[in-house]
Tab-separated table of C-alpha atoms and ligand atoms in Angstrom:
chain	number	residue	atom	x	y	z
A	95	MET	CA	109.206	-44.161	-16.231
A	96	GLY	CA	107.874	-46.231	-13.662
A	97	ASP	CA	106.701	-49.998	-13.376
A	98	THR	CA	104.950	-50.889	-16.432
A	99	LEU	CA	102.822	-53.392	-17.808
A	100	THR	CA	103.578	-54.243	-21.577
A	101	ILE	CA	100.631	-56.480	-23.438
A	102	THR	CA	101.105	-57.438	-27.240
A	103	HIS	CA	98.290	-58.901	-28.928
A	104	GLY	CA	98.951	-59.605	-32.678
A	105	ASP	CA	100.241	-56.175	-33.909
A	106	ASP	CA	98.591	-54.717	-30.929
A	107	SER	CA	100.633	-53.814	-28.137
A	108	LEU	CA	100.034	-51.501	-25.213
A	109	SER	CA	102.603	-50.361	-21.621
A	110	ALA	CA	100.322	-49.628	-19.467
A	111	GLU	CA	102.289	-47.737	-16.017
A	112	ILE	CA	101.619	-49.720	-13.098
A	113	SER	CA	100.671	-47.358	-10.093
A	114	GLN	CA	99.572	-48.679	-6.867
A	115	GLY	CA	99.358	-52.357	-7.435
A	116	THR	CA	96.709	-51.227	-10.615
A	117	ILE	CA	96.365	-50.378	-14.046
A	118	ARG	CA	94.049	-48.314	-15.644
A	119	ALA	CA	91.445	-51.038	-16.922
A	120	THR	CA	90.778	-48.467	-20.016
A	121	GLU	CA	94.285	-48.809	-20.935
A	122	LEU	CA	93.686	-52.308	-22.358
A	123	LYS	CA	91.053	-51.063	-24.524
A	124	LYS	CA	93.934	-50.570	-26.697
A	125	ILE	CA	94.229	-53.945	-27.720
A	126	VAL	CA	91.856	-54.930	-30.049
A	127	THR	CA	89.848	-58.676	-30.075
A	128	PRO	CA	87.464	-60.012	-32.267
A	129	ASP	CA	84.613	-59.420	-29.511
A	130	GLY	CA	85.717	-55.440	-29.586
A	131	PRO	CA	88.232	-53.408	-26.891
A	132	LEU	CA	89.819	-55.651	-24.215
A	133	ALA	CA	88.203	-55.429	-21.338
A	134	THR	CA	88.234	-57.325	-18.072
A	135	TYR	CA	85.526	-59.987	-16.507
A	136	ASP	CA	85.865	-59.831	-12.647
A	137	PRO	CA	82.480	-60.917	-10.956
A	138	GLY	CA	81.811	-59.786	-7.601
A	139	LEU	CA	85.058	-57.397	-8.146
A	140	VAL	CA	87.367	-59.464	-6.876
A	141	ASN	CA	90.464	-57.819	-8.424
A	142	THR	CA	89.554	-54.262	-9.305
A	143	ALA	CA	89.768	-51.468	-7.423
A	144	SER	CA	86.827	-48.885	-8.136
A	145	VAL	CA	87.864	-46.033	-6.003
A	146	LYS	CA	90.618	-44.508	-4.202
A	147	SER	CA	89.964	-43.564	-0.806
A	148	SER	CA	92.088	-42.534	2.301
A	149	ILE	CA	89.102	-43.442	4.615
A	150	THR	CA	90.303	-47.260	6.014
A	151	TYR	CA	93.207	-49.249	5.275
A	152	ILE	CA	93.390	-53.073	5.548
A	153	ASP	CA	95.822	-55.909	4.737
A	154	GLY	CA	94.101	-59.027	4.937
A	155	GLU	CA	97.260	-60.837	5.156
A	156	ALA	CA	98.350	-59.187	8.342
A	157	GLY	CA	95.025	-58.767	9.708
A	158	ILE	CA	95.190	-55.178	10.105
A	159	LEU	CA	92.506	-52.663	9.918
A	160	GLU	CA	93.107	-48.860	10.171
A	161	TYR	CA	90.864	-45.934	10.117
A	162	ARG	CA	92.602	-42.948	8.731
A	163	GLY	CA	95.396	-44.784	9.902
A	164	TYR	CA	94.568	-45.571	13.365
A	165	PRO	CA	94.477	-49.123	14.411
A	166	VAL	CA	91.171	-50.355	14.950
A	167	GLU	CA	92.188	-51.985	18.295
A	168	GLN	CA	93.428	-48.631	19.716
A	169	LEU	CA	90.485	-46.905	18.712
A	170	ALA	CA	87.830	-49.836	20.429
A	171	GLU	CA	89.812	-49.118	23.664
A	172	HIS	CA	90.629	-45.169	23.799
A	173	SER	CA	87.512	-43.773	21.834
A	174	THR	CA	84.204	-43.464	21.399
A	175	PHE	CA	81.833	-44.312	18.585
A	176	LEU	CA	80.832	-40.515	17.688
A	177	GLU	CA	84.792	-39.491	17.906
A	178	VAL	CA	85.554	-42.285	15.572
A	179	ALA	CA	82.426	-41.205	12.832
A	180	TYR	CA	84.151	-37.440	13.395
A	181	LEU	CA	87.556	-39.174	12.465
A	182	LEU	CA	86.313	-40.907	9.401
A	183	ILE	CA	84.308	-38.288	7.928
A	184	HIS	CA	86.793	-35.746	8.301
A	185	GLY	CA	90.466	-37.325	8.400
A	186	ASP	CA	91.625	-36.704	11.769
A	187	LEU	CA	90.882	-37.267	15.180
A	188	PRO	CA	88.882	-34.080	16.493
A	189	THR	CA	89.683	-31.634	19.172
A	190	ALA	CA	87.954	-31.284	22.372
A	191	ASP	CA	85.809	-28.251	21.493
A	192	GLN	CA	85.223	-29.975	18.287
A	193	LEU	CA	84.141	-32.674	19.505
A	194	ALA	CA	81.587	-30.975	21.924
A	195	VAL	CA	80.471	-29.309	18.739
A	196	TRP	CA	80.091	-32.534	16.805
A	197	GLU	CA	78.224	-34.444	19.628
A	198	ASP	CA	75.812	-31.578	19.687
A	199	GLU	CA	75.025	-31.382	16.041
A	200	VAL	CA	74.558	-35.310	15.819
A	201	ASN	CA	72.433	-35.291	19.309
A	202	HIS	CA	70.569	-32.185	18.371
A	203	HIS	CA	69.154	-34.200	15.416
A	204	ARG	CA	68.102	-37.800	17.211
A	205	LEU	CA	63.883	-36.666	16.531
A	206	VAL	CA	63.050	-38.359	13.516
A	207	HIS	CA	59.662	-36.618	12.214
A	208	GLU	CA	56.357	-38.254	13.111
A	209	ASN	CA	55.720	-39.399	9.483
A	210	ALA	CA	58.571	-41.247	9.296
A	211	SER	CA	57.713	-43.408	12.228
A	212	GLN	CA	54.299	-43.691	10.422
A	213	VAL	CA	56.682	-44.876	7.759
A	214	ILE	CA	57.868	-47.788	9.809
A	215	GLU	CA	54.669	-48.691	11.401
A	216	SER	CA	52.615	-49.137	8.658
A	217	LEU	CA	54.733	-52.227	8.028
A	218	ARG	CA	53.489	-55.471	9.431
A	219	TYR	CA	54.591	-55.478	13.049
A	220	ASP	CA	56.719	-58.531	12.622
A	221	ALA	CA	58.251	-57.484	9.121
A	222	HIS	CA	62.255	-57.991	9.331
A	223	PRO	CA	63.457	-55.087	11.340
A	224	MET	CA	66.281	-54.441	8.471
A	225	GLY	CA	63.426	-53.867	5.786
A	226	LYS	CA	61.885	-51.502	8.639
A	227	LEU	CA	65.309	-49.755	8.943
A	228	MET	CA	65.553	-49.494	4.786
A	229	SER	CA	62.055	-47.709	4.481
A	230	GLY	CA	62.738	-45.279	7.202
A	231	VAL	CA	66.109	-43.965	6.204
A	232	ALA	CA	65.474	-43.716	2.046
A	233	SER	CA	62.400	-41.898	3.559
A	234	MET	CA	64.762	-39.093	5.004
A	235	GLN	CA	65.283	-37.836	1.445
A	236	THR	CA	61.238	-36.895	1.482
A	237	PHE	CA	61.661	-34.942	4.685
A	238	TYR	CA	64.619	-33.185	3.620
A	239	PRO	CA	64.408	-32.744	0.172
A	240	ASP	CA	67.728	-29.818	0.513
A	241	ALA	CA	69.986	-33.258	0.841
A	242	ARG	CA	69.700	-33.284	-3.167
A	243	ASN	CA	71.951	-30.534	-3.313
A	244	ILE	CA	74.951	-32.812	-3.236
A	245	ASN	CA	77.439	-29.938	-4.070
A	246	ASP	CA	76.498	-27.809	-1.513
A	247	PRO	CA	78.963	-28.330	1.470
A	248	VAL	CA	76.648	-26.643	4.235
A	249	ALA	CA	73.739	-29.247	3.085
A	250	ARG	CA	76.112	-32.352	2.482
A	251	HIS	CA	77.611	-31.577	6.366
A	252	GLU	CA	73.404	-30.860	7.861
A	253	ASN	CA	72.601	-34.586	6.506
A	254	ILE	CA	75.294	-36.330	7.549
A	255	VAL	CA	74.938	-35.308	10.976
A	256	ARG	CA	71.088	-35.667	10.216
A	257	LEU	CA	71.453	-38.835	9.524
A	258	LEU	CA	74.046	-39.924	12.222
A	259	GLY	CA	71.774	-38.513	14.848
A	260	LYS	CA	68.615	-40.266	13.371
A	261	MET	CA	70.032	-43.638	12.636
A	262	PRO	CA	69.580	-45.029	16.164
A	263	THR	CA	66.245	-43.662	16.848
A	264	LEU	CA	64.876	-45.282	13.317
A	265	ALA	CA	66.667	-48.578	14.299
A	266	ALA	CA	65.183	-48.230	18.190
A	267	TRP	CA	61.504	-47.418	16.350
A	268	ALA	CA	61.789	-50.205	14.291
A	269	TYR	CA	62.412	-52.828	17.156
A	270	ARG	CA	59.793	-51.082	19.407
A	271	HIS	CA	57.297	-51.895	16.773
A	272	SER	CA	57.942	-55.222	16.476
A	273	VAL	CA	57.357	-56.122	20.307
A	274	GLY	CA	54.279	-53.623	20.120
A	275	TRP	CA	55.812	-51.037	22.697
A	276	ARG	CA	55.487	-47.199	22.910
A	277	ARG	CA	58.184	-45.222	20.912
A	278	VAL	CA	60.800	-43.591	23.608
A	279	TYR	CA	62.143	-40.277	22.422
A	280	PRO	CA	65.773	-39.150	22.501
A	281	SER	CA	67.189	-37.930	25.866
A	282	ASP	CA	69.494	-35.337	25.806
A	283	GLU	CA	70.652	-36.527	29.268
A	284	LEU	CA	72.754	-39.551	27.948
A	285	ASN	CA	75.328	-40.153	25.192
A	286	TYR	CA	74.708	-41.849	21.721
A	287	VAL	CA	74.810	-45.565	22.815
A	288	GLU	CA	73.245	-45.280	25.987
A	289	ASN	CA	70.894	-43.045	24.073
A	290	PHE	CA	70.103	-45.588	21.664
A	291	LEU	CA	69.847	-48.443	24.662
A	292	ALA	CA	66.990	-46.396	26.256
A	293	MET	CA	64.693	-46.022	23.105
A	294	LEU	CA	65.384	-49.663	22.798
A	295	PHE	CA	64.363	-51.167	26.111
A	296	GLN	CA	63.044	-48.163	28.142
A	297	MET	CA	59.598	-49.359	29.949
A	298	GLN	CA	57.744	-47.354	32.663
A	299	GLU	CA	61.504	-45.838	34.752
A	300	ARG	CA	61.344	-42.145	33.997
A	301	LEU	CA	65.160	-42.265	32.875
A	302	TYR	CA	66.734	-45.507	31.922
A	303	ARG	CA	70.360	-45.768	32.753
A	304	PRO	CA	72.103	-48.928	31.178
A	305	ASP	CA	74.739	-51.200	32.711
A	306	PRO	CA	77.718	-48.969	32.017
A	307	ARG	CA	79.705	-52.109	31.283
A	308	LEU	CA	77.248	-53.059	28.894
A	309	SER	CA	76.817	-49.726	27.051
A	310	ARG	CA	80.672	-49.737	26.602
A	311	ALA	CA	80.832	-52.971	25.032
A	312	LEU	CA	78.417	-52.013	22.425
A	313	GLU	CA	80.116	-48.694	22.030
A	314	VAL	CA	83.212	-51.203	21.129
A	315	LEU	CA	81.149	-52.987	18.699
A	316	PHE	CA	79.708	-49.631	17.159
A	317	ILE	CA	83.661	-48.649	16.750
A	318	LEU	CA	84.497	-51.962	15.602
A	319	HIS	CA	81.378	-51.976	12.668
A	320	ALA	CA	82.245	-48.370	11.853
A	321	ASP	CA	83.576	-48.962	8.267
A	322	HIS	CA	85.536	-51.481	6.314
A	323	GLU	CA	86.826	-49.807	2.607
A	324	GLN	CA	84.490	-51.170	-0.142
A	325	ASN	CA	82.516	-54.143	1.028
A	326	CYS	CA	79.424	-55.158	-0.340
A	327	SER	CA	77.037	-52.421	0.860
A	328	THR	CA	79.899	-49.491	1.132
A	329	ASN	CA	80.044	-49.993	-2.772
A	330	VAL	CA	76.688	-49.945	-3.258
A	331	VAL	CA	76.254	-46.652	-1.405
A	332	ARG	CA	78.779	-45.370	-3.398
A	333	ALA	CA	77.538	-46.936	-6.851
A	334	VAL	CA	73.855	-44.903	-6.137
A	335	ALA	CA	75.781	-41.795	-5.141
A	336	SER	CA	77.362	-41.836	-8.379
A	337	ALA	CA	74.517	-41.174	-10.055
A	338	ASP	CA	74.208	-38.135	-7.789
A	339	ASN	CA	72.207	-38.993	-5.186
A	340	ASP	CA	71.581	-37.671	-1.621
A	341	ILE	CA	73.226	-39.415	1.516
A	342	TYR	CA	69.706	-40.705	2.613
A	343	THR	CA	68.710	-42.441	-0.684
A	344	SER	CA	72.555	-43.742	-1.168
A	345	CYS	CA	72.422	-45.323	2.702
A	346	GLY	CA	69.019	-46.694	2.448
A	347	ALA	CA	70.268	-48.803	-0.662
A	348	GLY	CA	73.426	-49.613	1.596
A	349	VAL	CA	70.872	-50.912	4.278
A	350	GLY	CA	69.635	-53.209	1.664
A	351	ALA	CA	72.707	-54.820	0.686
A	352	LEU	CA	73.588	-55.169	4.228
A	353	PHE	CA	71.125	-57.306	4.961
A	354	GLY	CA	72.612	-60.358	3.189
A	355	PRO	CA	73.381	-62.924	5.113
A	356	LEU	CA	76.359	-63.266	3.207
A	357	HIS	CA	77.368	-59.927	4.095
A	358	GLY	CA	76.126	-57.849	7.559
A	359	GLY	CA	73.068	-60.587	8.415
A	360	ALA	CA	75.821	-63.205	9.109
A	361	ASN	CA	75.898	-62.297	12.726
A	362	GLU	CA	72.004	-63.619	12.759
A	363	ALA	CA	73.039	-66.129	10.652
A	364	VAL	CA	75.486	-67.631	13.287
A	365	LEU	CA	73.156	-67.515	16.254
A	366	ARG	CA	71.009	-69.732	13.958
A	367	MET	CA	73.769	-71.861	13.302
A	368	LEU	CA	74.870	-72.066	16.474
A	369	ARG	CA	71.014	-73.376	17.858
A	370	GLU	CA	70.915	-75.562	15.129
A	371	ILE	CA	73.825	-77.201	16.417
A	372	GLY	CA	72.570	-77.123	20.167
A	373	SER	CA	75.313	-79.240	21.928
A	374	LEU	CA	78.986	-79.515	21.584
A	375	ASP	CA	78.965	-82.881	20.633
A	376	ARG	CA	77.066	-82.318	17.790
A	377	VAL	CA	80.170	-80.014	16.426
A	378	PRO	CA	81.851	-82.664	14.729
A	379	GLU	CA	78.626	-83.515	12.789
A	380	PHE	CA	78.001	-79.937	11.639
A	381	VAL	CA	81.694	-79.355	10.563
A	382	ALA	CA	81.754	-82.827	8.481
A	383	GLY	CA	78.617	-80.967	6.734
A	384	VAL	CA	80.391	-78.005	5.983
A	385	LYS	CA	83.080	-79.220	4.390
A	386	SER	CA	80.978	-81.720	2.761
A	387	GLY	CA	79.400	-78.630	1.145
A	388	LYS	CA	76.059	-78.804	2.775
A	389	ALA	CA	76.321	-75.745	4.925
A	390	ARG	CA	78.480	-72.883	5.621
A	391	LEU	CA	80.392	-71.766	8.390
A	392	MET	CA	78.807	-68.699	9.453
A	393	GLY	CA	80.675	-65.910	10.761
A	394	PHE	CA	83.918	-67.800	9.030
A	395	GLY	CA	85.998	-66.265	5.705
A	396	HIS	CA	86.171	-62.889	4.451
A	397	ARG	CA	86.724	-61.862	1.031
A	398	VAL	CA	89.885	-59.726	2.312
A	399	TYR	CA	91.137	-61.210	5.748
A	400	LYS	CA	92.909	-64.582	4.807
A	401	ASN	CA	94.004	-64.166	8.585
A	402	TYR	CA	91.836	-63.324	12.119
A	403	ASP	CA	90.010	-60.680	11.157
A	404	PRO	CA	91.411	-58.344	13.689
A	405	ARG	CA	87.781	-56.771	15.155
A	406	ALA	CA	86.918	-60.531	15.928
A	407	LYS	CA	89.805	-60.499	18.510
A	408	VAL	CA	88.310	-57.661	20.225
A	409	ILE	CA	84.564	-58.651	20.182
A	410	ARG	CA	86.078	-62.230	21.476
A	411	GLN	CA	87.489	-59.985	24.408
A	412	ALA	CA	84.244	-58.237	24.873
A	413	VAL	CA	82.381	-61.301	24.975
A	414	ASP	CA	84.002	-62.101	28.167
A	415	ASP	CA	83.611	-58.941	29.613
A	416	VAL	CA	79.996	-58.912	28.936
A	417	PHE	CA	79.585	-62.386	30.135
A	418	SER	CA	81.006	-61.370	33.518
A	419	VAL	CA	78.064	-59.103	33.650
A	420	THR	CA	75.168	-61.292	32.156
A	421	GLY	CA	76.480	-64.541	32.908
A	422	VAL	CA	77.542	-66.540	30.054
A	423	ASN	CA	75.507	-68.037	27.106
A	424	PRO	CA	76.245	-71.871	26.679
A	425	LEU	CA	76.416	-71.067	22.637
A	426	LEU	CA	79.845	-69.600	23.582
A	427	GLN	CA	80.999	-73.169	24.166
A	428	ILE	CA	79.987	-74.136	20.961
A	429	ALA	CA	81.347	-71.634	19.179
A	430	VAL	CA	84.550	-71.910	21.103
A	431	GLU	CA	84.637	-75.140	19.706
A	432	LEU	CA	83.722	-74.711	16.612
A	433	GLU	CA	86.990	-71.921	16.092
A	434	LYS	CA	89.320	-74.432	17.926
A	435	ILE	CA	88.390	-77.357	15.431
A	436	ALA	CA	88.144	-74.950	12.008
A	437	LEU	CA	91.650	-73.115	12.947
A	438	SER	CA	92.691	-76.760	13.119
A	439	ASP	CA	90.961	-78.487	9.759
A	440	GLU	CA	92.986	-78.724	6.525
A	441	TYR	CA	89.136	-77.721	4.909
A	442	PHE	CA	89.442	-74.191	6.663
A	443	THR	CA	93.021	-73.730	6.912
A	444	SER	CA	93.534	-74.276	3.260
A	445	ARG	CA	90.874	-71.874	2.091
A	446	ARG	CA	92.413	-69.577	4.992
A	447	LEU	CA	88.724	-69.367	6.614
A	448	TYR	CA	89.324	-67.435	9.734
A	449	PRO	CA	86.189	-65.848	12.323
A	450	ASN	CA	85.175	-63.017	11.047
A	451	VAL	CA	83.495	-59.919	12.417
A	452	ASP	CA	80.025	-61.710	12.679
A	453	PHE	CA	81.045	-64.814	14.447
A	454	TYR	CA	81.277	-63.620	18.116
A	455	SER	CA	79.116	-60.622	18.025
A	456	GLY	CA	76.025	-62.114	18.129
A	457	LEU	CA	76.428	-63.617	21.282
A	458	ILE	CA	77.232	-60.001	23.032
A	459	TYR	CA	73.955	-58.581	21.075
A	460	GLU	CA	71.989	-61.853	22.552
A	461	ALA	CA	73.346	-60.976	25.854
A	462	LEU	CA	72.061	-57.399	25.475
A	463	HIS	CA	68.383	-59.051	25.122
A	464	PHE	CA	68.501	-58.376	21.058
A	465	PRO	CA	66.434	-60.893	19.483
A	466	PRO	CA	68.426	-62.101	16.375
A	467	ALA	CA	66.676	-60.134	13.658
A	468	MET	CA	67.831	-57.223	15.306
A	469	PHE	CA	71.407	-58.082	14.805
A	470	THR	CA	72.029	-56.860	11.187
A	471	VAL	CA	70.089	-53.327	12.378
A	472	LEU	CA	73.134	-53.367	14.733
A	473	PHE	CA	75.447	-53.374	12.424
A	474	ALA	CA	73.677	-51.054	10.391
A	475	VAL	CA	73.607	-48.092	12.908
A	476	PRO	CA	77.497	-47.986	13.105
A	477	ARG	CA	78.521	-48.553	9.733
A	478	THR	CA	76.162	-45.627	8.483
A	479	ALA	CA	79.601	-43.787	9.437
A	480	GLY	CA	81.532	-45.454	6.967
A	481	TRP	CA	78.992	-45.001	4.475
A	482	ALA	CA	78.405	-41.340	5.179
A	483	ALA	CA	82.124	-40.795	4.809
A	484	GLN	CA	82.342	-42.885	1.883
A	485	TRP	CA	79.547	-41.187	0.039
A	486	LEU	CA	81.231	-37.792	0.936
A	487	GLU	CA	84.635	-39.238	-0.310
A	488	GLY	CA	82.922	-40.272	-3.251
A	489	VAL	CA	80.836	-37.297	-3.982
A	490	LEU	CA	83.703	-35.071	-3.795
A	491	ASP	CA	86.171	-37.446	-6.326
A	492	PRO	CA	86.605	-35.502	-9.405
A	493	GLU	CA	87.658	-38.516	-10.954
A	494	GLN	CA	84.680	-40.631	-10.283
A	495	LYS	CA	81.912	-40.977	-12.921
A	496	ILE	CA	78.675	-42.755	-12.750
A	497	THR	CA	78.606	-46.667	-11.896
A	498	ARG	CA	78.483	-48.720	-15.452
A	499	PRO	CA	80.144	-51.451	-15.856
A	500	LYS	CA	80.445	-53.551	-18.937
A	501	GLN	CA	78.929	-57.267	-19.565
A	502	ILE	CA	79.692	-60.281	-21.587
A	503	TYR	CA	76.820	-61.072	-23.573
A	504	THR	CA	75.890	-64.309	-23.559
A	505	GLY	CA	72.153	-64.027	-24.730
A	506	GLU	CA	70.644	-64.601	-28.516
A	507	ARG	CA	70.996	-61.990	-30.898
A	508	ARG	CA	68.824	-60.720	-34.004
A	509	ARG	CA	65.650	-62.482	-33.626
A	510	ASP	CA	62.533	-61.596	-35.678
A	511	TYR	CA	59.203	-61.480	-33.547
A	512	VAL	CA	57.404	-64.368	-33.983
A	513	ASN	CA	53.236	-64.538	-33.538
A	514	ILE	CA	51.826	-65.772	-30.426
A	515	ASP	CA	49.829	-68.245	-32.808
A	516	ASN	CA	53.519	-69.718	-34.534
A	517	ARG	CA	55.204	-70.195	-31.275
B	795	LIG	C1	81.163	-59.284	6.583
B	795	LIG	O1	83.768	-57.514	2.911
B	795	LIG	C2	83.580	-57.030	3.853
B	795	LIG	O2	84.373	-56.252	4.513
B	795	LIG	C3	82.249	-57.283	4.460
B	795	LIG	C4	82.493	-57.105	6.329
B	795	LIG	C5	82.133	-55.152	6.696
B	795	LIG	O3	82.732	-55.018	7.856
B	795	LIG	O4	81.521	-54.869	5.671
B	795	LIG	O5	83.703	-57.484	6.880
B	795	LIG	C6	81.456	-57.813	6.942
B	795	LIG	O6	80.113	-59.287	5.273
B	795	LIG	C7	81.968	-60.423	6.779
B	795	LIG	C8	81.405	-61.675	6.392
B	795	LIG	C9	80.313	-62.121	6.831
B	795	LIG	N1	79.685	-63.368	6.029
B	795	LIG	C10	79.965	-64.274	6.664
B	795	LIG	O7	80.343	-64.636	7.763
B	795	LIG	C11	79.237	-65.849	5.822
B	795	LIG	C12	80.157	-66.795	5.553
B	795	LIG	N2	81.238	-66.421	4.704
B	795	LIG	C13	81.400	-66.548	3.125
B	795	LIG	O8	80.110	-67.085	2.781
B	795	LIG	C14	82.038	-66.200	2.720
B	795	LIG	O9	83.466	-66.268	3.421
B	795	LIG	C15	82.517	-64.618	2.409
B	795	LIG	C16	80.952	-64.432	1.178
B	795	LIG	C17	82.484	-64.044	3.305
B	795	LIG	C18	83.740	-64.637	1.249
B	795	LIG	O10	83.347	-65.238	0.077
B	795	LIG	P1	84.518	-65.272	-0.929
B	795	LIG	O11	85.663	-64.418	-0.756
B	795	LIG	O12	83.181	-64.934	-2.110
B	795	LIG	O13	84.960	-66.676	-0.986
B	795	LIG	P2	84.648	-68.174	-1.577
B	795	LIG	O14	82.879	-67.709	-1.518
B	795	LIG	O15	85.049	-67.995	-3.180
B	795	LIG	O16	84.952	-68.637	-0.974
B	795	LIG	C19	86.330	-69.598	-0.987
B	795	LIG	C20	86.149	-70.873	-0.888
B	795	LIG	C21	85.406	-71.846	-1.574
B	795	LIG	O17	85.251	-73.035	-1.101
B	795	LIG	P3	85.946	-73.472	-2.958
B	795	LIG	O18	84.867	-73.621	-3.959
B	795	LIG	O19	87.439	-73.259	-3.084
B	795	LIG	O20	86.032	-75.210	-2.507
B	795	LIG	O21	86.108	-70.803	0.773
B	795	LIG	C22	84.783	-71.673	1.121
B	795	LIG	C23	84.088	-71.508	-0.454
B	795	LIG	O22	83.099	-72.181	-0.334
B	795	LIG	N3	84.213	-70.615	2.168
B	795	LIG	C24	83.203	-71.452	2.983
B	795	LIG	C25	83.299	-70.519	3.420
B	795	LIG	N4	83.546	-69.029	3.025
B	795	LIG	C26	84.293	-69.431	1.993
B	795	LIG	N5	83.513	-72.737	3.313
B	795	LIG	C27	82.482	-72.814	4.269
B	795	LIG	N6	82.193	-71.918	5.255
B	795	LIG	C28	82.361	-70.560	4.801
B	795	LIG	N7	82.176	-69.002	5.584
């Protein structure tokens, strides 16, 4: 008999097996309370495992992040985004032949139906690009209704590679629409990240070739953003998928969750924060404001990491690599000073608040000439690989069922209707 948790309550008792640090919550129902069978109350699912997954491992205390067991630092140094996408979705690094087939399949699907561009272009030019991307991704289901056949392995694979291929195109077209430039179509002469940059920034040149140092920096950022286990948006993707939804509908919802300033929207919020601070001499005043609860130090803190986010370390290095090409952004000095103060100030250290993935990434995006409104789009594009892997794992998990949590009801009970004249 393994480790067990015994709970007694009045005449009731249960002995629940502890497996991998958890007990099955349904075991608690054996304890009957005046309000019914015992359940747990866990706002934000802070201490609740909702899935079993073998995709991404995080040790928040030690600051460890591994994709299918490979340290993200090694993948950032040696791999490519499409190779990492293969790893996340298939579970192992591909052979050279497998990678070649995979790249061809994904790149074959980079074109987007013209009607989908009209979905994006039907929105205001100055609409936030995340709203345009969410609309574009969700609309993909209407172009590929076979995606609804989620129990067909061929349809699942076909729509995973379609989504991976089309995400950069949808993102780039959302950006081009906001600046009033004509759409640039995918080029088979460029790799995944170079092609994305070309669709974003090509003007009149016949073929846009980005600086390899900058496209490599973006590739590293893509690798670092590819997955992060059961974060808010992934939880949303899985919840929507749990109702037997296709990958486009599920990931469209994921884009919406990532849009939130506490989640993927933080990278955009960090740049706004650095600009509001404006100069080194105003950093102490801003930090005092954070400590008095007037503001949050965006790009700091994490539900899981109570140590330095390993991605932030790699991104910090990539900032120097990019600035060696583009010149240093003066906001970097403010970010470094903020980090120095926060890492030595008891308010932050006592709450174990460290830089997260969003703290430095915006500085690179700005150096690559992206407007802040595009920063979260740059998070959503690579995170699609993780969402796809998590969607697939959820669809194939025999233990999964439709997401439908309980509630603690705090409202009124049993009231009779009152005519409006008597209210
Ligand atoms: C991402 O989950 C993921 O994996 C997400 C992500 C991914 O790859 O998918 O890693 C990407 O979303 C990174 C996080 C980006 N968000 C930000 O940088 C926004 C700023 N950070 C926070 O708002 C906050 O840290 C969260 C939302 C990230 C985590 O919040 P928690 O775990 O719910 O913690 P909390 O809000 O309960 O805070 C605990 C304490 C509170 O103080 P007290 O009430 O105890 O006095 O820490 C304080 C908070 O006020 N706190 C902060 C803070 N973050 C937490 N105080 C100032 N500045 C902050 N950034």
